[in-house]
Tab-separated table of C-alpha atoms in Angstrom:
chain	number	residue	atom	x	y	z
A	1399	UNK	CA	7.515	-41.496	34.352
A	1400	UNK	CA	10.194	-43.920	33.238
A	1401	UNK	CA	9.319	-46.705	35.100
A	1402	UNK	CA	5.430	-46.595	34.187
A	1403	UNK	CA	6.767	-46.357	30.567
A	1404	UNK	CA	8.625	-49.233	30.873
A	1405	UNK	CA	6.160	-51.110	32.395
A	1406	UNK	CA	3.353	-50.154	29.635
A	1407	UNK	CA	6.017	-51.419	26.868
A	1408	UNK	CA	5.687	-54.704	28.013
A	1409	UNK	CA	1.963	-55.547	27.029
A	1410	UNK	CA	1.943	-53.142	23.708
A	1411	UNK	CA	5.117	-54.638	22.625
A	1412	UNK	CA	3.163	-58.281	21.045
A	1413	UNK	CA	0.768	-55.245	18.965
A	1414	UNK	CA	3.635	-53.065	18.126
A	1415	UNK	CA	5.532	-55.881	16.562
A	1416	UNK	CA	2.664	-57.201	14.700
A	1417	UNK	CA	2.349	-60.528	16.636
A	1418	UNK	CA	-1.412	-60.751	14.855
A	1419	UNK	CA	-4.027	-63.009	16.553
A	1420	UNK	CA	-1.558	-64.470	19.205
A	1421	UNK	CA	-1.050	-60.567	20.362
A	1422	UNK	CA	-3.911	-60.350	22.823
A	1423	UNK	CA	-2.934	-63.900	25.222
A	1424	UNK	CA	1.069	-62.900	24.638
A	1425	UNK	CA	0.348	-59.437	25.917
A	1426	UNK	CA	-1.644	-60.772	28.780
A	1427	UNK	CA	0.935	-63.183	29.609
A	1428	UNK	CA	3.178	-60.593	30.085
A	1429	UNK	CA	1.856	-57.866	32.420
A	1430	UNK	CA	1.281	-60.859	34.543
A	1431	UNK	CA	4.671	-61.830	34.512
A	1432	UNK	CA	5.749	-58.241	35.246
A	1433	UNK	CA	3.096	-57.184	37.500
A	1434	UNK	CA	4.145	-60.549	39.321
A	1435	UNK	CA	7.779	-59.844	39.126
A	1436	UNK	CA	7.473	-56.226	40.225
A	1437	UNK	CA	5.342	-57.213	43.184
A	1438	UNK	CA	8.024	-60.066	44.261
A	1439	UNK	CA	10.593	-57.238	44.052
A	1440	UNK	CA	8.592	-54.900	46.088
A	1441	UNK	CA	8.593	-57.628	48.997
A	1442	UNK	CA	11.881	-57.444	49.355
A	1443	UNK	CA	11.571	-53.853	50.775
A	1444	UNK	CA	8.691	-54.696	52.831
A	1445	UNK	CA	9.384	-57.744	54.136
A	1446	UNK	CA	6.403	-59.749	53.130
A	1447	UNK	CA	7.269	-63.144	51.143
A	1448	UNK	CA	8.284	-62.721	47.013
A	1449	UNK	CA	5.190	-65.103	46.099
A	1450	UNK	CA	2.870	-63.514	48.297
A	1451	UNK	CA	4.076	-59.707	47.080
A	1452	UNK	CA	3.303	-61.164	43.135
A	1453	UNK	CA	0.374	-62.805	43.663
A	1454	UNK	CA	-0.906	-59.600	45.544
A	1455	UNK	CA	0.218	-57.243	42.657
A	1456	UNK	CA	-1.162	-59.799	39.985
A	1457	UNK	CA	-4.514	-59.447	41.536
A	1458	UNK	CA	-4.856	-56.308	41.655
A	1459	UNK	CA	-3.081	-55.703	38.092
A	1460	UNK	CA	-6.046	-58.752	37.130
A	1461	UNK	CA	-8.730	-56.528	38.915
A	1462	UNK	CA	-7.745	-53.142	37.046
A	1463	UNK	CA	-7.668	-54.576	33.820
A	1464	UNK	CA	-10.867	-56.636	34.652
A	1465	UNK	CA	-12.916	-53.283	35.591
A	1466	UNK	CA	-11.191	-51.372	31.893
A	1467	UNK	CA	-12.620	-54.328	29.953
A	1468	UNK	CA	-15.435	-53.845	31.572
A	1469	UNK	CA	-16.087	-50.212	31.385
A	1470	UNK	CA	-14.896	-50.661	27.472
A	1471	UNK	CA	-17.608	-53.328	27.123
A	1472	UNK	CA	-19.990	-50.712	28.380
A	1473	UNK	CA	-19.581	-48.145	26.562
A	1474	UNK	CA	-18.690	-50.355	23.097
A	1475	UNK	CA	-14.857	-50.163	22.414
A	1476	UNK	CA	-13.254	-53.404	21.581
A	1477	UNK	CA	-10.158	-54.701	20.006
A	1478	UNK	CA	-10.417	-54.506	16.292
């Protein structure tokens, strides 16, 4: 539970600290840098290379928060 806490501060931190229009990109900016930087870590236990273990968590990270836009955009929530 810690760790997926920690991880979730990272992209409501710009919003929490009232960043105001530049929130959204800053936030973006960095769950790519962690979800890159947690990947690279994660090849060190595996044995796969560090840019190939953040570019693979990126994606995903990229494809999970593609598909909850998406599903927002269907059913009509949005950032205010």
């Amino acid at each position: 539970f810690a760790a997926f806490a920690a991880g979730a501060i990272l992209p409501l931190a710009p919003f929490a600290l009232g960043a105001g229009a530049a929130s959204l990109p800053i936030a973006l900016s960095l769950a790519a840098v962690g979800l890159a930087a947690v990947g690279a870590t994660l090849s060190l236990f595996s044995g796969r290379s560090a840019i190939g273990g953040g570019l693979r968590m990126l994606l995903i990270g990229a494809a999970a928060g593609g598909a909850t836009y998406g599903i927002g955009q269907l059913v009509g929530v949005g950032l205010a």
